[in-house]
XYZ file of C-alpha atoms in Angstrom:
694
model
C 50.697 81.990 68.544
C 52.844 84.912 69.741
C 53.083 85.188 73.514
C 53.856 88.487 75.262
C 56.005 87.321 78.141
C 56.104 90.742 79.764
C 52.318 90.637 80.048
C 52.589 87.065 81.316
C 54.718 88.275 84.207
C 52.353 91.130 84.956
C 49.303 88.833 84.963
C 50.951 86.559 87.531
C 52.737 89.290 89.434
C 51.590 88.280 92.928
C 52.739 84.675 92.550
C 56.030 85.663 90.905
C 56.701 88.300 93.554
C 56.201 85.714 96.273
C 58.451 83.164 94.569
C 61.441 85.448 93.924
C 61.126 86.956 97.410
C 61.514 83.458 98.836
C 64.405 82.804 96.429
C 66.300 85.907 97.587
C 65.950 84.864 101.212
C 66.798 81.221 100.563
C 70.080 82.162 98.869
C 71.015 84.970 101.298
C 71.194 87.369 98.348
C 70.809 91.117 98.360
C 68.703 91.113 95.201
C 66.592 88.743 93.094
C 64.984 89.434 89.738
C 63.136 88.043 86.708
C 63.504 89.467 83.196
C 61.392 88.465 80.152
C 63.687 88.190 77.140
C 61.225 89.891 74.780
C 62.041 93.066 76.688
C 65.341 92.597 78.524
C 65.560 96.267 79.445
C 62.347 95.807 81.411
C 63.416 93.864 84.488
C 60.435 93.090 86.556
C 60.472 92.871 90.336
C 64.047 93.437 91.358
C 63.817 92.552 95.008
C 66.305 93.786 97.587
C 66.707 93.213 101.282
C 65.556 96.822 101.813
C 62.639 96.916 99.409
C 60.076 94.291 98.476
C 59.654 95.585 94.897
C 61.924 98.010 93.108
C 64.001 98.382 89.979
C 66.335 101.055 88.668
C 67.532 102.175 85.251
C 71.124 101.994 86.453
C 70.738 98.336 87.289
C 68.993 97.644 84.008
C 71.877 99.226 82.072
C 74.482 97.127 83.853
C 72.288 93.987 83.631
C 72.064 94.392 79.866
C 75.877 94.509 79.642
C 76.150 91.331 81.713
C 73.642 89.502 79.479
C 75.314 90.654 76.265
C 78.739 89.424 77.390
C 77.647 86.185 79.037
C 76.299 84.277 76.042
C 73.462 82.966 78.181
C 70.877 83.495 75.423
C 72.991 81.716 72.807
C 74.225 78.769 74.879
C 71.165 78.499 77.191
C 73.175 77.537 80.262
C 73.216 79.207 83.672
C 76.028 81.598 84.531
C 77.576 81.938 87.978
C 80.042 84.630 88.912
C 81.762 85.164 92.243
C 83.727 88.304 92.951
C 85.521 89.353 96.117
C 83.346 91.034 98.724
C 83.618 94.802 98.442
C 82.131 95.970 101.756
C 78.944 97.396 100.271
C 77.006 96.433 97.150
C 75.178 99.251 95.367
C 71.981 98.160 93.667
C 73.270 99.284 90.271
C 76.162 96.769 90.188
C 76.191 92.983 90.140
C 79.296 91.919 92.002
C 78.377 88.260 92.066
C 75.351 86.527 90.696
C 73.553 83.449 89.398
C 71.436 83.937 86.245
C 69.379 80.992 84.994
C 67.592 80.754 81.641
C 63.999 79.514 81.690
C 63.578 77.678 78.388
C 60.448 77.008 76.356
C 60.528 75.142 73.025
C 64.331 75.556 72.745
C 64.161 79.301 73.338
C 65.003 81.308 76.425
C 61.799 83.040 77.549
C 62.881 84.413 80.946
C 66.025 85.024 82.962
C 65.785 84.333 86.681
C 68.581 85.571 88.891
C 69.967 86.445 92.303
C 72.904 88.656 93.071
C 75.242 90.345 95.561
C 75.498 87.664 98.179
C 78.051 88.631 100.854
C 80.040 85.416 100.421
C 80.427 83.235 97.352
C 77.637 81.423 95.542
C 77.919 77.625 95.747
C 76.376 74.646 93.986
C 73.514 74.481 96.459
C 72.549 78.074 95.586
C 72.357 77.138 91.887
C 70.131 74.192 92.792
C 67.820 76.520 94.721
C 67.509 78.840 91.738
C 66.739 75.811 89.565
C 64.079 74.729 92.056
C 62.340 78.077 91.937
C 62.679 78.251 88.154
C 60.703 75.015 88.020
C 57.869 76.609 89.982
C 57.883 79.654 87.661
C 58.040 77.468 84.578
C 54.998 75.575 85.699
C 53.053 78.784 86.238
C 53.845 79.877 82.691
C 53.142 76.401 81.318
C 49.669 76.277 82.834
C 48.859 79.866 81.872
C 49.622 79.110 78.233
C 47.954 75.662 78.158
C 44.971 75.709 80.573
C 43.438 72.596 78.957
C 46.609 70.524 79.121
C 45.711 66.986 80.375
C 48.692 64.728 79.791
C 49.972 63.357 83.085
C 53.657 63.872 82.347
C 55.272 67.276 81.894
C 57.236 66.611 78.718
C 59.385 69.679 78.277
C 62.858 68.138 77.961
C 64.667 71.312 79.072
C 62.513 71.478 82.191
C 63.218 67.819 82.890
C 66.972 68.375 82.606
C 66.735 71.340 84.973
C 64.739 69.316 87.485
C 67.150 66.392 87.207
C 70.165 68.622 87.805
C 68.603 70.167 90.870
C 67.043 66.884 92.139
C 63.623 68.558 92.045
C 60.331 66.979 91.186
C 56.883 68.510 90.780
C 53.386 67.092 91.150
C 50.101 68.915 90.708
C 46.478 68.221 91.551
C 43.766 69.877 89.414
C 40.738 70.484 91.654
C 38.441 70.850 88.614
C 39.340 67.672 86.746
C 40.369 65.706 89.903
C 43.516 64.652 88.069
C 47.265 64.540 88.888
C 50.232 65.698 86.890
C 53.726 64.303 87.585
C 57.184 65.375 86.494
C 59.638 62.682 85.494
C 61.996 63.628 88.320
C 59.365 62.528 90.868
C 59.781 58.916 89.707
C 63.556 59.136 89.688
C 63.645 60.546 93.229
C 61.219 57.910 94.594
C 62.716 55.198 92.348
C 59.372 54.171 90.859
C 59.531 52.105 87.693
C 56.550 51.400 85.446
C 53.748 53.171 83.682
C 53.891 56.749 84.851
C 50.298 57.382 83.731
C 49.035 54.944 86.348
C 50.925 56.565 89.190
C 48.830 57.553 92.203
C 49.594 59.685 95.231
C 49.256 56.555 97.357
C 52.092 54.922 95.451
C 54.317 57.940 96.099
C 53.311 57.949 99.780
C 54.156 54.269 100.131
C 57.851 55.194 100.099
C 57.519 57.493 103.140
C 59.129 56.174 106.339
C 56.891 55.132 109.214
C 58.191 58.005 111.343
C 56.732 60.571 108.956
C 54.020 58.673 107.093
C 50.997 59.757 109.090
C 52.020 63.415 109.215
C 52.846 63.705 105.511
C 49.728 61.863 104.267
C 47.555 64.062 106.484
C 49.139 67.176 104.975
C 48.530 65.840 101.477
C 44.838 65.195 102.262
C 44.302 68.678 103.699
C 46.094 70.293 100.757
C 43.864 68.478 98.231
C 40.585 68.743 100.129
C 40.958 72.180 101.722
C 43.756 73.841 99.779
C 45.933 74.291 102.909
C 49.610 74.920 101.999
C 52.413 73.123 103.852
C 56.152 72.699 103.993
C 57.814 69.628 105.538
C 61.006 67.582 105.563
C 60.834 63.798 105.828
C 62.655 60.603 104.885
C 61.708 57.902 102.373
C 62.715 54.252 102.239
C 63.878 52.899 98.897
C 63.802 49.317 97.529
C 67.567 48.977 97.868
C 67.243 49.590 101.672
C 68.696 53.090 101.500
C 66.988 56.291 102.555
C 66.693 59.809 101.229
C 65.815 63.108 102.843
C 62.982 64.902 101.064
C 61.935 68.535 101.299
C 58.382 69.151 100.089
C 56.590 72.469 99.770
C 52.975 72.731 98.634
C 50.742 75.679 97.817
C 47.227 75.993 96.412
C 46.198 78.496 93.716
C 42.681 79.865 94.088
C 40.309 80.776 91.283
C 38.631 84.166 90.986
C 35.850 82.993 93.340
C 38.320 82.036 96.050
C 37.961 78.299 95.536
C 40.970 75.941 95.155
C 41.947 75.678 91.490
C 45.109 73.551 91.681
C 47.544 72.361 94.273
C 51.238 72.372 93.356
C 53.856 70.550 95.378
C 57.598 70.813 94.766
C 59.731 67.921 96.020
C 63.504 68.124 96.357
C 65.951 65.403 97.223
C 68.063 67.151 99.893
C 70.148 64.163 100.961
C 73.320 65.723 99.552
C 72.409 69.062 101.078
C 71.841 67.434 104.471
C 75.286 65.833 104.309
C 76.812 69.197 103.466
C 74.895 70.827 106.338
C 76.049 68.091 108.711
C 79.671 68.546 107.657
C 79.273 72.287 107.961
C 77.902 71.937 111.488
C 80.806 69.693 112.383
C 83.250 72.230 110.962
C 81.557 75.023 112.861
C 81.656 72.991 116.060
C 85.350 72.196 115.546
C 86.151 75.814 114.779
C 84.175 77.021 117.778
C 86.004 74.513 120.011
C 89.378 75.696 118.692
C 88.467 79.341 119.308
C 87.039 78.731 122.782
C 89.923 76.505 123.849
C 92.576 78.885 122.543
C 94.857 80.105 125.338
C 94.927 83.495 123.658
C 92.196 86.130 123.619
C 90.133 86.358 120.430
C 87.724 89.243 119.808
C 85.444 89.872 116.848
C 84.662 93.529 116.158
C 81.989 95.086 113.966
C 81.865 98.879 113.626
C 83.962 99.331 116.790
C 81.623 97.149 118.855
C 82.776 93.828 120.296
C 80.345 91.131 119.142
C 82.277 88.044 120.281
C 84.815 87.223 122.961
C 86.238 83.750 123.725
C 86.990 82.309 127.165
C 90.612 83.504 127.125
C 89.366 87.087 126.637
C 87.294 86.805 129.808
C 90.362 85.652 131.781
C 92.716 88.179 130.214
C 90.531 91.204 130.848
C 89.146 89.825 134.135
C 85.490 90.434 133.342
C 82.409 88.643 132.021
C 81.527 87.799 128.415
C 78.380 89.895 128.734
C 80.405 92.924 129.869
C 82.979 92.565 127.079
C 80.384 92.288 124.331
C 78.611 95.393 125.628
C 81.760 97.530 125.139
C 83.382 99.386 122.302
C 86.894 98.241 121.506
C 88.289 101.638 122.653
C 86.669 101.128 126.038
C 88.179 97.664 126.540
C 91.711 98.219 125.203
C 93.472 101.446 126.171
C 97.162 101.897 125.285
C 99.870 104.092 126.712
C 101.217 105.321 123.349
C 97.986 105.371 121.330
C 95.009 107.543 122.180
C 92.463 105.511 120.179
C 92.766 101.754 119.608
C 90.903 102.146 116.308
C 94.188 103.501 115.004
C 95.615 99.993 115.370
C 92.507 98.429 113.791
C 92.815 100.807 110.819
C 96.427 99.705 110.293
C 95.273 96.112 109.904
C 92.261 97.023 107.754
C 94.480 98.809 105.240
C 95.859 95.392 104.251
C 94.454 93.228 101.462
C 91.311 91.406 102.546
C 92.155 88.139 104.233
C 95.851 88.991 104.775
C 97.256 88.494 108.237
C 98.921 91.657 109.438
C 102.189 92.152 111.285
C 102.238 91.367 114.993
C 102.380 94.692 116.875
C 103.197 95.316 120.507
C 102.011 98.088 122.849
C 102.214 98.967 126.510
C 98.805 99.071 128.175
C 97.651 102.199 130.013
C 99.208 102.107 133.498
C 96.021 103.191 135.290
C 94.195 100.111 133.979
C 96.866 97.437 133.435
C 100.064 98.571 135.234
C 103.344 97.279 133.798
C 101.543 95.248 131.150
C 102.441 94.690 127.511
C 100.088 93.158 124.966
C 100.619 92.000 121.392
C 97.998 92.202 118.635
C 97.359 90.963 115.125
C 94.178 91.001 113.182
C 92.455 89.993 109.993
C 89.262 91.027 108.218
C 86.684 88.211 108.145
C 83.030 87.458 107.505
C 80.935 87.034 110.621
C 77.222 86.243 110.337
C 77.424 87.149 106.633
C 78.814 90.601 107.379
C 82.277 92.127 107.242
C 83.972 92.033 110.637
C 87.438 92.168 112.192
C 89.083 89.377 114.161
C 91.579 90.571 116.775
C 94.069 88.260 118.391
C 95.413 89.473 121.782
C 98.357 88.070 123.749
C 99.756 89.149 127.109
C 103.480 89.480 126.316
C 104.506 91.097 129.615
C 106.695 88.180 130.717
C 108.365 88.039 127.337
C 109.059 91.765 127.423
C 110.564 91.485 130.895
C 112.721 88.583 129.732
C 113.813 90.575 126.684
C 114.856 93.481 128.939
C 116.833 91.088 131.173
C 118.478 89.492 128.129
C 119.277 92.900 126.713
C 120.930 93.901 129.973
C 122.806 90.573 130.052
C 124.049 91.207 126.534
C 125.195 94.663 127.557
C 127.070 93.242 130.526
C 128.601 90.600 128.267
C 129.725 93.429 125.999
C 131.244 95.251 128.960
C 133.017 92.006 129.845
C 134.572 91.934 126.396
C 135.672 95.540 126.845
C 136.866 95.180 130.442
C 140.581 94.792 129.703
C 140.688 97.645 127.214
C 138.659 99.944 129.447
C 140.875 99.091 132.417
C 143.939 100.022 130.375
C 142.342 103.249 129.148
C 141.433 104.249 132.697
C 144.741 103.065 134.211
C 146.929 105.567 132.304
C 145.180 108.770 133.447
C 144.677 107.341 136.921
C 148.435 106.578 137.152
C 149.570 110.105 136.431
C 146.755 111.583 138.550
C 148.028 109.428 141.441
C 151.652 110.525 140.735
C 150.568 114.169 140.658
C 148.684 113.788 143.941
C 151.801 112.356 145.590
C 153.849 115.322 144.293
C 151.147 117.664 145.544
C 151.298 115.959 148.919
C 155.099 116.441 149.056
C 154.805 120.067 147.931
C 152.110 120.663 150.500
C 154.389 119.364 153.315
C 157.204 121.703 152.159
C 154.887 124.716 151.915
C 153.345 123.958 155.283
C 156.796 123.841 156.919
C 157.841 127.072 155.185
C 154.675 128.758 156.374
C 155.348 127.593 159.979
C 158.894 128.979 159.803
C 157.675 132.331 158.495
C 155.079 132.606 161.276
C 157.750 131.772 163.920
C 160.137 134.412 162.541
C 157.444 137.034 162.417
C 156.757 136.448 166.098
C 160.369 137.397 167.091
C 160.800 140.961 168.498
C 164.172 141.622 166.840
C 163.474 142.957 163.340
C 167.044 142.423 162.139
C 166.994 138.804 163.297
C 163.643 138.223 161.512
C 165.030 139.636 158.288
C 168.162 137.476 158.475
C 166.176 134.226 159.043
C 163.703 134.992 156.223
C 166.573 135.283 153.825
C 167.680 131.804 154.806
C 164.400 130.254 153.449
C 164.842 128.480 150.053
C 162.861 130.801 147.807
C 163.771 128.961 144.610
C 162.236 125.764 145.884
C 159.006 127.609 146.797
C 158.826 129.295 143.372
C 159.398 125.893 141.681
C 156.624 124.367 143.718
C 154.249 127.152 142.892
C 155.037 126.887 139.147
C 154.654 123.105 139.149
C 151.330 123.238 140.984
C 149.546 124.612 137.902
C 150.875 121.845 135.664
C 149.987 119.158 138.172
C 146.442 120.460 138.557
C 145.869 120.829 134.779
C 147.211 117.314 134.117
C 144.998 115.866 136.848
C 141.944 117.691 135.530
C 142.663 116.412 132.019
C 143.118 112.868 133.283
C 139.906 113.113 135.306
C 138.029 114.251 132.203
C 139.326 111.262 130.264
C 138.147 108.938 133.023
C 134.791 110.751 133.149
C 134.383 110.385 129.362
C 135.111 106.675 129.540
C 132.663 106.250 132.409
C 130.061 108.263 130.492
C 130.485 106.023 127.468
C 130.141 102.931 129.655
C 126.946 104.272 131.168
C 125.231 103.950 127.791
C 125.600 100.189 128.021
C 125.243 99.461 131.746
C 122.141 101.496 132.644
C 118.676 100.095 132.038
C 117.073 101.520 128.882
C 114.763 104.455 129.300
C 112.367 105.655 126.679
C 114.426 108.817 126.106
C 113.919 110.064 122.583
C 116.159 112.940 121.616
C 117.811 114.634 118.645
C 121.173 112.912 118.532
C 124.418 113.343 116.580
C 125.019 109.945 114.958
C 128.654 110.775 114.211
C 129.222 111.589 117.888
C 127.621 108.265 118.903
C 130.041 106.452 116.591
C 133.044 108.358 118.009
C 131.935 107.615 121.552
C 131.676 103.886 120.777
C 135.124 103.881 119.204
C 136.540 105.503 122.336
C 135.435 102.499 124.337
C 136.883 100.103 121.798
C 140.097 102.064 121.066
C 142.420 99.947 123.178
C 140.857 96.696 121.896
C 141.196 97.653 118.240
C 144.501 99.501 118.133
C 146.793 96.454 118.098
C 145.370 94.551 115.135
C 142.753 96.677 113.405
C 142.720 100.050 111.685
C 139.467 102.001 111.557
C 138.784 104.278 108.633
C 136.070 106.883 109.165
C 134.126 108.502 106.365
C 131.558 110.508 108.323
C 129.413 113.025 106.505
C 129.530 116.535 107.926
C 126.078 117.329 106.610
C 124.091 114.843 108.661
C 121.099 116.309 110.459
C 120.452 115.269 114.008
C 118.314 112.164 114.163
C 115.346 111.679 116.505
C 116.257 108.432 118.271
C 117.156 106.688 121.453
C 120.888 107.470 121.428
C 121.757 104.744 123.912
C 120.134 102.108 121.747
C 121.909 103.388 118.603
C 125.165 103.210 120.571
C 124.330 99.615 121.449
C 123.922 98.867 117.734
C 127.336 100.331 116.902
C 129.001 98.526 119.784
C 127.570 95.143 118.699
C 128.486 95.652 115.040
C 132.045 96.767 115.766
C 132.669 93.937 118.239
C 131.360 91.432 115.655
C 133.669 92.919 112.977
C 136.676 92.736 115.282
C 135.902 89.130 116.231
C 135.525 88.255 112.512
C 138.972 89.752 111.861
C 140.486 87.750 114.737
C 138.813 84.549 113.441
C 140.314 85.183 109.993
C 143.783 85.578 111.479
C 143.422 82.229 113.236
C 141.891 80.339 110.321
C 143.544 81.916 107.289
C 147.283 81.370 107.265
C 148.269 83.991 104.681
C 151.060 86.581 104.724
C 148.770 88.853 102.711
C 146.506 89.285 105.727
C 148.518 91.274 108.234
C 145.998 93.684 109.749
C 142.268 93.989 110.016
C 140.383 96.877 108.496
C 137.025 98.358 109.502
C 135.433 101.058 107.353
C 132.633 103.173 108.858
C 130.638 105.563 106.674
C 127.628 107.795 107.283
C 125.531 109.463 104.584
C 122.022 110.387 103.529
C 120.223 108.269 100.912
C 116.984 108.839 99.014
C 115.047 105.574 98.615
C 111.446 105.328 97.402
C 111.029 109.077 97.875
C 112.059 108.794 101.537
C 115.258 110.106 103.145
C 117.305 107.652 105.189
C 120.363 108.158 107.322
C 122.628 105.309 106.297
C 125.437 103.832 108.441
C 127.775 101.354 106.724
C 130.144 99.085 108.682
C 132.468 97.049 106.435
C 135.261 94.690 107.539
C 137.726 92.291 105.922
C 137.078 89.506 108.416
C 136.267 85.815 107.974
C 132.794 86.422 106.452
C 129.467 84.605 106.952
C 128.382 81.470 105.049
C 125.382 82.066 102.786
C 123.261 79.523 104.663
C 123.730 81.518 107.904
C 123.030 85.038 106.627
C 119.276 84.717 107.180
C 119.852 83.253 110.670
C 122.208 85.844 112.164
C 119.344 87.977 113.421
C 117.623 85.052 115.191
C 117.891 85.144 119.000
C 120.658 82.910 120.401
C 122.046 82.000 116.964
C 125.858 82.091 117.110
C 128.791 80.469 115.356
C 131.130 81.340 118.222
C 132.450 78.858 120.766
C 130.511 78.237 123.962
C 131.098 81.040 126.437
C 132.277 83.499 123.804
C 128.910 84.984 122.873
C 125.232 84.852 123.817
C 123.895 84.893 120.251
C 121.823 87.943 121.046
C 123.989 90.708 119.536
C 122.436 91.009 116.079
C 119.009 90.012 117.409
C 119.169 93.069 119.656
C 120.327 95.171 116.696
C 117.315 94.035 114.672
C 114.900 94.684 117.516
C 116.244 98.204 118.120
C 116.016 99.011 114.408
C 112.439 97.777 114.346
C 111.570 100.187 117.149
C 113.146 102.990 115.092
C 111.263 102.021 111.901
C 114.639 101.128 110.413
C 116.121 98.081 108.727
C 119.455 96.456 108.001
C 121.004 94.846 104.920
C 123.853 92.375 105.073
C 126.271 91.179 102.383
C 129.082 88.773 103.086
C 131.659 86.559 101.349
C 133.757 83.902 102.983
C 137.360 85.059 103.607
C 136.550 88.435 101.996
C 134.498 90.207 104.639
C 131.099 91.516 105.602
C 129.202 94.751 104.958
C 126.230 95.809 107.047
C 124.127 98.807 106.084
C 121.707 100.362 108.549
C 118.871 102.526 107.276
C 117.187 104.926 109.714
C 114.387 107.123 108.299
C 114.778 110.775 109.146
C 111.042 111.107 109.693
C 109.945 108.205 111.799
C 107.724 107.032 114.602
C 109.608 105.450 117.467
C 108.206 103.023 120.001
C 107.808 104.752 123.321
C 107.481 108.166 121.698
C 104.855 107.868 118.975
C 101.738 106.070 117.811
C 103.234 103.234 115.867
C 106.388 101.324 115.128
C 107.532 98.716 112.690
C 110.152 97.844 110.203
C 110.487 100.178 107.234
C 111.036 98.213 104.055
C 113.918 99.420 101.926
C 114.252 98.309 98.300
C 117.101 99.459 96.184
């Protein structure tokens, strides 16, 4: 007898529609479907969360490709595929799915499936599909064999499916007053003996006293009145263990509206209950961790805040209800960024699940005066939907400490330079002082000469006046007048030198301001060398190879000067260490080479500053540590360990980076890369470290 399975689906459409609707909801899927294999291209009742009954040719085309490649028809085993969530799932694509073959007489007759769940399908989802396939299989079985009377459903493939899913099925025929039992019923209830003699009372005898009366009453009403039910209860087994049972019953009416048969599906959910319990414990633990976190945690969906932990309430000084009623742009307003979604978008451009870089911003002064906050975020699933978790930390105290440490490092640098600066200032001051003393002496002479002239001019005798004027030493006066110009020019020149030195010092003693300007990098290097000239000139030669074609760089010139100062002091100290530790006549004088140039890297233009010395070098194991705060190999009191840490922090603010190569007793080379087109903290909308790969 040839059976048209497509017609079989159509004849039972209402029941099938109801079953696969429940299946979609039970598995949290976007779609569910059933396809008769005699006409695969005709997929009946594709159900979506937006439509109770729909199907498309696009989906059918893709579905056919999936079936052809899967081997499900040949091997007759279910297929499960999980693919990374892709924000939205169009109906015409299966991104993840479970497809289960319904088998009759060793042939696949139908394919039952669910697809496009937001998160991954798990074993419990496969068991649910198997459960619902059992219900469908029984509909088809009874439709094809209405006179079937044997009390055991003997289809071996069905039995294996029920066994795998821990699902049993019993049926009561209202016409013949007879029961039908699946083998799995006896395995679940651990009943041994002649299955044909099994009664409902025997099954019910396993039900625990807490649920016995309620369950037996539901059974009676289902059989006598055809009233459907769904219940969860426990059963007691002969070995003194218990199981959790989920039972769902429904009654099929005949054409006259009278009960025809009652079907009840029983599933052993003990394992599922354990999983659910563990899941609840995990959720409770996770919730406790989040709520007890000292840092603010926000969950954002489509710019709206949908969750805020206790720390968020304290940080933003408001209520949970108020926070979750706001958009993220309303809650967090930054000084440098007009729209906080700009920061969110930076994180969302990462690979799903990746934790982004920690970023720091100053809060808007009108809302949080003198406040800095740090952020990092990650894309997550929240209530089965894509969301964004934002981690917020108040870093104001740390920023203030950093500024104090930076100033301390600058003062330590000035301490290192003090002797050299004093010598540099002492020379011009000495000859300015000498010139002033000469000017004082000349002034006294000129004043006395002027007094004498006035006294002579007051005498009435013209001849006498003329005679006394001739007695004045004109040569001395002319000498004084000639020397005055030289004295004044020398003093002005000396004053300029002092002013230049003081100006250079100002770059390192004043607190940093967010002054971004177009600066001449070569001039910054020269200015730094002016401060270090007296310190370097006795034991170190400096070779400059500065490009004349460098464009001006948008930067904080004081901070770039701080970088050069720290690098040059480190190089000089490395040279001195080598002199002390390497007793070799070949090493007579230290050398520092400074070079500036433009480099094209990864289609970006960088201004590159190279500082190379022939000092003691850095051990390989310390190269990765030199940028850590407070790391130093110097003796106590010689350095703070902040020099290169400050260099790294300044470069990060300028979207730059630094490379270091060093060999023991050979020397060290540091290369700084500053992008010509960059965003700088305090001036633009973002900052970070620009990766450079050569």
